[in-house]
Structure formats: structure tokens, C-alpha cells
Amino acid sequence: MSNVVKWLSDLLAVPWATRPFTRMMRGHVTIIVMHRLADPGRGIAGVDPRDLRRALQFLRSERYPIVSLERVFRSLAGEAPPIDRAVAFTLDDGTIDQATVAAPIFAEFDCPATIFAVTGYLDGELWCWWHRVEYVFETTRRRELSVMMAGLRHVIRLDDGAERAQLARSFMERCKRVPEAEKLRAIERLAAAAEVELPARPPARYAPMSWDDVRACEARGITFGPHTVSHPVLARTNDAQSEREIIVSWARLCAEARRPVPIFCYPNGHVGRDFGPRECATLRRLGFLGAVTNAPCDYATVGGFQSSPDAPFSVPRIDFGADHRNFIRSVSGVLRTKQAIQRRVAQQGPAAPRHLGPALDGAQEEPVDPCASLFE
């Protein structure tokens, strides 16, 4: 059975097999979010550039409209014609690989994309806080770290078999849930406990693109939007910092980029947790077209965009995925079909268990979703 399920799952990533699902994408736009592109020469792990190239080949061969993010927002607002099945690409942060690896591939396929830049990072004033955490976990020789955060002591054992990358991610998640000032203090305590000296400037694998890179990318058809000055979770900042992070990042982008787009990207970007009406009000006052989020993963629609005054400032995106198959399922309608099935099941409530035989030891059989594994 598992081999059959795997075969069907693989089939749903083949272009001709996904075509029946495309009707599910009427009135829906897929906004893709990416972060790092793999660059072994710099020690950067991320999306395999071959997968990005295959994704763009698929979109061109299957005649998907590939449009700019600004075009998407103006269409959703009713200022431009609708664009069914359209796909728009975005990349967050402004790391060097986005300029040297991603931008040439997008240019090769004449594909627009928008990079959301952390302007303090590009200015050389800082390196991204999660990169600092990763660096500490990778370079420390200590086997146990004891770190205070928000009044709680966290003891991290590096010799218990857990991968350091996993432990670093766990620490990062804790950082996102505390006030910004406390997060930065906790990272300093982490480095001290780990006996790791953080360089003033990020190592090559964590380097940002330069403003010259920004302008070179613009010449290739890439546009840029603001992603704050220092990448705090805005909901964990006070009113003054929240406003400053948005206003200053936009001002720096306007000063350095030739044609910045007035669309914002929230750090972390979880709806209802990482930003709120305060940030929406600031963006509206500055005349932004809207903003994009990172979760939950969903599609952009006219109905959703126009459903409330704040809706344009929480437009969803979908992650590129771990490989080419994930991407195909996202844009083709396969993922949306799965979501529709899940919503229908949730509305109907739990199904009665199917009894295929006598239960063992009084246990009841769980209802089976015959489609779920096909979309994984």
C-alpha cells in the first residue's frame, strides 16, 4: 500500500497529471516566499538552484502567468485586470545568495521577483539575529549552555545526541516569544555561556547583498520592498520602535533603490501573533499598497484582499517548499484541493469509524482520510 501511495504522490508532481487540478486556481494567486539559495562555495545551504530553474521551466511550459508582486496587489485591489493562476515570487532578508544565485536565474527566465530587504543589515550595521544564534551553536566547544531568558533558565545540552541545528532552531523559537530587548540580551548571554566571540561583521556565509547589488538586481528586473531595519518581531516591540522599523526601512530603501515597491513584509509574519492593527495603521498612513505574511500558508484572492480595511496588510504567501515536487503541488491546484478537502472534513465533523473487523483490546479504529497521504 505504501508503494502505491508513494507512486500516486509522485504522479501528482508530474505536469500533465496536475492539469485537472488547475481549475481550483481560478481567482487565486500563488505568492511564493523563498529565503536562502544554496551556494556551496560560500557554505550556504538552501533551495537547490536547480529546483528554482525547474520551477520556472514548469511555469513557462505550462503557461502560468508569472507577474510582479505589485501587479498582484493592484489586481487584488481592482486597479488592474484579474490574473487567474498567476504566480509571484518573493525572497526575504537580502542575503548575498539572493543577488548572486537567485537573481541571475530569475533573469534567465524573464521572471520578476521582489526581495524584501532588512535595511540595517544591508547598511552593515548588524547581522541577522538568527544567524548569530546559528553561529554560536555551530562554533561553541561547550557541551552544556545555561541561558536566562525572560526570567527562566534554559539548560541546553549539546552532547545528548540532538543535532545542533535543531537545538538552535528551538532557541530561536523561544526568542520570538519574548520582548525584543530581552531577545537581544538573551543572545548576548548565549554567546557568553558558549564562550563564542561574535565577529563585528557577519562571516561570508551570512553576508548581505550590498546596495550596489540591489541596483544591479533592479537592472535584471528584481524589485525591492522593506522588511524593517533590524528584523524584530514587531509585536514584541514598543510603539516607537515598531513605527521606526517601518518608516526608516522604507526611507533607506527609497534612498538607495531606483524603484522600491510600497509593499511591506513582516518579520516572522504569523498572523495574529507577530503584528497587528498598530502595524497596519502605520503602513496605511504611509500609503503602502499592503503587506505580506508568512503564515498560514494560503492563496491571495480578491475576496480576501477586499474583506476588511486591514486585509491588504495581511496577504498570505506559500513557501517554495523543500523540493520541486512541493512547488508543483502548491501552484498547480493540488495543495488547494487538499485544503478544500480538509475544510470540508472539518465542517462535517469527525466521521464515524469504519469497522473492518473486530477491534483489539476494545480499541476503536481511527477514521482514515484516503486523500491525505497523496498530497504530502
Coordinates of C-alpha atoms in Angstrom, one line a residue:
M1 CA 0.0 0.0 0.0
S2 CA 2.8 2.4 0.9
N3 CA 4.4 1.9 -2.6
V4 CA 1.1 2.7 -4.2
V5 CA 0.7 5.9 -2.2
K6 CA 4.2 6.9 -3.0
W7 CA 3.6 6.3 -6.7
L8 CA 0.4 8.4 -6.6
S9 CA 2.2 11.1 -4.6
D10 CA 5.0 11.3 -7.2
L11 CA 2.4 11.3 -10.0
L12 CA 0.8 14.4 -8.6
A13 CA 4.1 16.3 -9.2
V14 CA 4.1 15.4 -13.0
P15 CA 2.9 18.4 -15.1
W16 CA 0.3 16.5 -17.2
A17 CA -1.1 14.8 -14.1
T18 CA -1.7 18.2 -12.3
R19 CA -3.6 19.8 -15.2
P20 CA -7.0 18.6 -14.0
F21 CA -6.4 20.5 -10.7
T22 CA -5.8 23.9 -12.3
R23 CA -9.5 24.8 -12.2
M24 CA -9.0 25.0 -8.5
M25 CA -6.8 28.0 -9.1
R26 CA -9.4 30.3 -10.7
G27 CA -9.4 33.5 -8.8
H28 CA -6.4 32.5 -6.8
V29 CA -2.8 33.8 -6.9
T30 CA 0.2 32.0 -5.5
I31 CA 2.7 34.3 -3.8
I32 CA 5.9 32.2 -3.3
V33 CA 8.3 33.0 -0.5
M34 CA 11.9 31.9 -0.5
H35 CA 14.9 32.6 1.7
R36 CA 18.3 31.2 1.0
L37 CA 19.6 29.7 -2.2
A38 CA 22.3 27.0 -1.9
D39 CA 25.8 28.3 -2.6
P40 CA 28.4 25.6 -1.6
G41 CA 31.3 28.0 -2.4
R42 CA 30.2 30.2 0.5
G43 CA 29.0 27.4 2.7
I44 CA 25.3 28.4 2.2
A45 CA 22.6 25.8 2.5
G46 CA 19.2 26.5 1.0
V47 CA 17.0 25.8 -2.0
D48 CA 18.9 24.0 -4.7
P49 CA 19.3 26.4 -7.7
R50 CA 18.4 23.5 -10.0
D51 CA 15.0 23.3 -8.3
L52 CA 14.3 27.0 -8.8
R53 CA 15.3 26.6 -12.5
R54 CA 13.0 23.6 -12.9
A55 CA 10.1 25.5 -11.2
L56 CA 10.5 28.4 -13.7
Q57 CA 10.7 26.0 -16.6
F58 CA 7.5 24.4 -15.4
L59 CA 5.6 27.7 -15.1
R60 CA 6.7 28.8 -18.6
S61 CA 6.0 25.5 -20.3
E62 CA 2.5 25.2 -18.6
R63 CA 1.8 28.9 -19.5
Y64 CA 1.3 30.1 -15.9
P65 CA 1.3 34.0 -15.7
I66 CA 4.4 35.0 -13.8
V67 CA 3.8 38.5 -12.6
S68 CA 5.3 41.1 -10.3
L69 CA 4.1 41.4 -6.7
E70 CA 3.0 45.0 -7.3
R71 CA 0.9 43.7 -10.2
V72 CA -0.7 41.2 -7.9
F73 CA -1.6 43.8 -5.3
R74 CA -3.1 46.2 -7.9
S75 CA -5.1 43.4 -9.4
L76 CA -6.4 42.3 -6.0
A77 CA -7.3 46.0 -5.3
G78 CA -9.3 46.2 -8.5
E79 CA -6.9 48.6 -10.1
A80 CA -5.8 46.1 -12.8
P81 CA -7.4 43.1 -14.6
P82 CA -7.7 39.8 -12.7
I83 CA -4.9 37.2 -13.1
D84 CA -6.1 33.7 -12.6
R85 CA -3.4 31.1 -11.8
A86 CA -0.8 33.8 -11.5
V87 CA 2.4 33.2 -9.6
A88 CA 4.6 35.9 -8.0
F89 CA 8.0 35.3 -6.3
T90 CA 9.3 36.9 -3.2
L91 CA 12.5 36.5 -1.2
D92 CA 13.1 37.7 2.3
D93 CA 16.1 39.4 4.1
G94 CA 18.5 40.4 1.3
T95 CA 21.3 37.8 1.7
I96 CA 24.2 37.7 -0.8
D97 CA 23.0 34.5 -2.4
Q98 CA 19.7 36.2 -3.4
A99 CA 21.8 38.6 -5.6
T100 CA 24.4 36.2 -6.9
V101 CA 22.4 33.0 -7.3
A102 CA 18.7 33.7 -7.4
A103 CA 18.7 37.0 -9.4
P104 CA 20.5 35.5 -12.5
I105 CA 18.1 32.6 -12.6
F106 CA 15.1 34.8 -12.5
A107 CA 16.6 37.0 -15.2
E108 CA 17.3 33.9 -17.3
F109 CA 13.5 33.2 -17.4
D110 CA 12.5 36.8 -17.6
C111 CA 10.7 36.4 -14.3
P112 CA 10.0 39.3 -12.0
A113 CA 10.6 38.8 -8.2
T114 CA 10.6 41.0 -5.2
I115 CA 13.3 40.9 -2.5
F116 CA 12.3 42.3 1.0
A117 CA 15.4 43.9 2.4
V118 CA 16.4 44.3 6.1
T119 CA 18.0 47.7 5.6
G120 CA 20.2 47.8 8.7
Y121 CA 21.7 44.5 7.5
L122 CA 22.4 45.9 4.1
D123 CA 23.8 49.1 5.7
G124 CA 26.4 46.9 7.5
E125 CA 25.0 47.9 10.9
L126 CA 24.2 44.4 12.1
W127 CA 23.9 40.8 11.1
C128 CA 20.7 39.0 11.4
W129 CA 20.0 37.8 14.9
W130 CA 19.1 34.2 13.9
H131 CA 22.4 33.9 12.0
R132 CA 24.2 34.9 15.3
V133 CA 22.3 32.2 17.2
E134 CA 23.2 29.6 14.5
Y135 CA 26.8 30.7 14.5
V136 CA 27.1 30.3 18.3
F137 CA 25.6 26.8 18.3
E138 CA 27.9 25.7 15.4
T139 CA 31.2 27.1 16.8
T140 CA 30.9 26.5 20.6
R141 CA 33.1 23.9 22.2
R142 CA 31.0 23.8 25.3
R143 CA 28.8 20.7 26.0
E144 CA 26.2 22.5 28.1
L145 CA 24.9 26.0 28.0
S146 CA 22.8 27.7 30.7
V147 CA 21.0 30.8 29.5
M148 CA 18.5 33.1 31.2
M149 CA 15.6 34.4 29.1
A150 CA 12.6 36.3 30.4
G151 CA 13.3 35.1 33.9
L152 CA 13.6 31.4 33.0
R153 CA 16.8 29.4 32.9
H154 CA 17.3 27.3 29.8
V155 CA 19.8 24.5 30.1
I156 CA 20.9 23.3 26.6
R157 CA 23.0 20.1 26.4
L158 CA 24.9 19.7 23.2
D159 CA 26.1 16.1 23.9
D160 CA 22.7 14.4 24.2
G161 CA 22.5 13.3 20.6
A162 CA 20.3 16.1 19.4
E163 CA 21.6 17.9 16.3
R164 CA 22.9 21.4 17.0
A165 CA 20.9 22.9 14.2
Q166 CA 17.7 21.6 15.8
L167 CA 18.8 23.0 19.2
A168 CA 19.5 26.3 17.5
R169 CA 16.0 26.4 16.0
S170 CA 14.4 25.6 19.3
F171 CA 16.3 28.6 20.9
M172 CA 15.3 30.8 18.1
E173 CA 11.6 29.9 18.6
R174 CA 11.9 30.9 22.2
C175 CA 13.5 34.2 21.2
K176 CA 10.5 35.1 19.0
R177 CA 8.1 34.9 22.0
V178 CA 9.9 37.5 24.3
P179 CA 10.2 41.3 24.1
E180 CA 12.7 42.5 21.5
A181 CA 15.1 43.9 24.1
E182 CA 15.1 40.7 26.1
K183 CA 15.7 38.6 23.0
L184 CA 18.9 40.6 22.2
R185 CA 20.1 40.3 25.8
A186 CA 19.4 36.5 25.7
I187 CA 21.5 36.2 22.5
E188 CA 24.4 38.0 24.3
R189 CA 24.0 35.7 27.3
L190 CA 24.0 32.7 24.9
A191 CA 27.3 33.8 23.3
A192 CA 28.9 34.4 26.7
A193 CA 27.8 31.0 28.0
A194 CA 29.1 29.3 24.8
E195 CA 32.4 31.2 25.1
V196 CA 32.0 32.4 21.5
E197 CA 33.0 35.8 20.4
L198 CA 30.7 37.1 17.7
P199 CA 32.5 39.0 14.9
A200 CA 31.5 42.6 14.3
R201 CA 30.6 41.8 10.7
P202 CA 28.9 38.6 9.5
P203 CA 31.1 35.8 8.1
A204 CA 30.8 35.2 4.4
R205 CA 28.0 32.7 4.6
Y206 CA 25.8 35.2 6.4
A207 CA 26.8 38.3 4.4
P208 CA 24.1 40.6 3.0
M209 CA 24.0 41.9 -0.5
S210 CA 25.3 45.5 -1.0
W211 CA 23.3 48.5 -2.2
D212 CA 25.2 48.2 -5.4
D213 CA 23.9 44.6 -5.6
V214 CA 20.4 46.0 -5.1
R215 CA 20.7 48.3 -8.1
A216 CA 22.3 45.5 -10.2
C217 CA 19.4 43.2 -9.4
E218 CA 16.9 46.0 -10.3
A219 CA 18.6 46.1 -13.7
R220 CA 17.7 42.4 -14.0
G221 CA 14.0 43.0 -13.3
I222 CA 14.1 42.5 -9.5
T223 CA 12.2 44.9 -7.3
F224 CA 12.7 45.6 -3.6
G225 CA 10.4 46.2 -0.6
P226 CA 11.1 47.0 3.1
H227 CA 11.5 44.3 5.7
T228 CA 12.3 46.6 8.7
V229 CA 15.7 47.9 9.8
S230 CA 16.7 45.1 12.2
H231 CA 14.2 42.3 11.8
P232 CA 12.4 42.3 15.2
V233 CA 9.1 40.6 15.7
L234 CA 7.1 43.8 15.6
A235 CA 4.5 42.7 18.1
R236 CA 7.4 42.3 20.6
T237 CA 8.4 46.0 20.2
N238 CA 7.0 49.2 21.7
D239 CA 5.1 51.7 19.7
A240 CA 8.1 53.9 18.9
Q241 CA 10.3 51.0 17.7
S242 CA 7.5 49.4 15.6
E243 CA 6.9 52.7 13.8
R244 CA 10.6 53.4 13.4
E245 CA 11.4 50.0 12.0
I246 CA 8.8 50.5 9.2
I247 CA 9.5 54.2 8.5
V248 CA 13.3 54.1 8.5
S249 CA 13.5 50.9 6.4
W250 CA 11.2 52.4 3.8
A251 CA 13.2 55.7 3.8
R252 CA 16.5 53.8 3.3
L253 CA 15.1 51.8 0.5
C254 CA 13.7 54.9 -1.2
A255 CA 17.2 56.5 -0.9
E256 CA 19.1 53.5 -2.4
A257 CA 16.8 51.6 -4.7
R258 CA 15.7 53.1 -8.1
R259 CA 12.1 52.0 -7.8
P260 CA 11.1 50.5 -4.4
V261 CA 7.7 48.9 -4.2
P262 CA 5.4 50.1 -1.4
I263 CA 4.6 46.6 -0.1
F264 CA 5.9 45.6 3.3
C265 CA 7.0 42.2 4.7
Y266 CA 6.6 41.4 8.4
P267 CA 9.5 39.7 10.2
N268 CA 8.4 36.2 11.1
G269 CA 5.0 37.2 9.8
H270 CA 2.5 35.0 11.6
V271 CA -1.0 36.5 11.5
G272 CA -2.4 37.4 15.0
R273 CA 1.0 36.8 16.7
D274 CA 3.8 38.8 15.1
F275 CA 2.0 42.0 14.0
G276 CA -1.4 43.7 14.5
P277 CA -3.6 46.7 13.9
R278 CA -0.8 49.0 15.1
E279 CA 1.5 48.0 12.2
C280 CA -1.4 48.0 9.7
A281 CA -2.2 51.6 10.7
T282 CA 1.3 52.7 10.2
L283 CA 1.5 51.2 6.7
R284 CA -1.8 52.6 5.7
R285 CA -0.7 56.1 6.9
L286 CA 2.5 55.8 4.8
G287 CA 0.4 55.0 1.7
F288 CA 1.6 51.3 1.3
L289 CA -0.4 49.1 -1.1
G290 CA -0.3 46.4 1.5
A291 CA 1.9 43.8 3.2
V292 CA 2.7 40.1 3.0
T293 CA 2.8 37.5 5.8
N294 CA 4.5 34.1 6.2
A295 CA 1.7 32.0 7.8
P296 CA -0.7 30.5 7.5
C297 CA 0.2 29.3 4.0
D298 CA -2.6 30.2 1.7
Y299 CA -3.5 31.9 -1.6
A300 CA -4.3 35.5 -2.4
T301 CA -7.8 36.3 -3.6
V302 CA -9.8 39.4 -4.4
G303 CA -12.4 38.5 -1.8
G304 CA -9.8 38.0 0.9
F305 CA -8.0 41.2 -0.1
Q306 CA -11.1 43.3 0.0
S307 CA -12.7 41.7 3.0
S308 CA -11.7 44.4 5.5
P309 CA -9.6 47.6 5.7
D310 CA -6.7 45.6 7.2
A311 CA -6.9 42.7 4.8
P312 CA -4.5 44.2 2.2
F313 CA -1.9 44.3 5.1
S314 CA -2.0 40.5 5.7
V315 CA -1.8 38.9 2.3
P316 CA -0.7 35.3 2.6
R317 CA 2.3 33.6 0.9
I318 CA 3.3 30.0 0.3
D319 CA 6.8 28.6 0.9
F320 CA 8.6 27.4 -2.1
G321 CA 9.0 24.0 -0.4
A322 CA 11.7 21.5 0.2
D323 CA 12.0 20.4 -3.5
H324 CA 10.5 20.7 -6.9
R325 CA 7.5 18.4 -6.1
N326 CA 6.3 20.6 -3.3
F327 CA 6.4 23.6 -5.6
I328 CA 4.4 21.9 -8.3
R329 CA 1.7 20.9 -5.9
S330 CA 1.5 24.4 -4.5
V331 CA 1.0 26.3 -7.8
S332 CA -1.0 23.6 -9.7
G333 CA -4.1 23.4 -7.5
V334 CA -3.1 20.1 -5.8
L335 CA -2.4 21.7 -2.5
R336 CA -5.5 23.8 -2.7
T337 CA -7.5 20.7 -3.4
K338 CA -6.1 19.1 -0.3
Q339 CA -7.0 22.3 1.7
A340 CA -10.6 22.2 0.3
I341 CA -10.9 18.5 1.4
Q342 CA -9.6 19.3 4.9
R343 CA -12.0 22.2 5.3
R344 CA -14.9 20.1 4.1
V345 CA -14.0 17.3 6.6
A346 CA -13.6 19.9 9.4
Q347 CA -17.1 21.4 8.6
Q348 CA -18.7 18.0 8.6
G349 CA -17.1 16.9 11.9
P350 CA -15.4 13.6 12.7
A351 CA -16.6 10.7 10.6
A352 CA -17.9 7.6 12.2
P353 CA -15.1 5.0 12.5
R354 CA -15.1 2.3 9.8
H355 CA -15.1 -1.2 11.3
L356 CA -13.1 -3.5 9.1
G357 CA -13.0 -6.2 11.7
P358 CA -13.1 -6.8 15.5
A359 CA -11.1 -4.3 17.4
L360 CA -8.3 -5.5 19.5
D361 CA -8.5 -5.0 23.3
G362 CA -11.5 -2.7 22.9
A363 CA -9.6 -0.1 20.8
Q364 CA -11.6 1.8 18.2
E365 CA -10.2 2.3 14.7
E366 CA -9.5 5.9 13.7
P367 CA -11.2 7.3 10.6
V368 CA -8.9 7.3 7.6
D369 CA -8.5 10.2 5.2
P370 CA -7.9 8.4 1.9
C371 CA -6.5 11.5 0.2
A372 CA -4.3 13.0 2.9
S373 CA -1.1 11.0 2.2
L374 CA -1.4 11.6 -1.6
F375 CA -0.7 15.3 -1.1
E376 CA 2.2 15.1 1.3

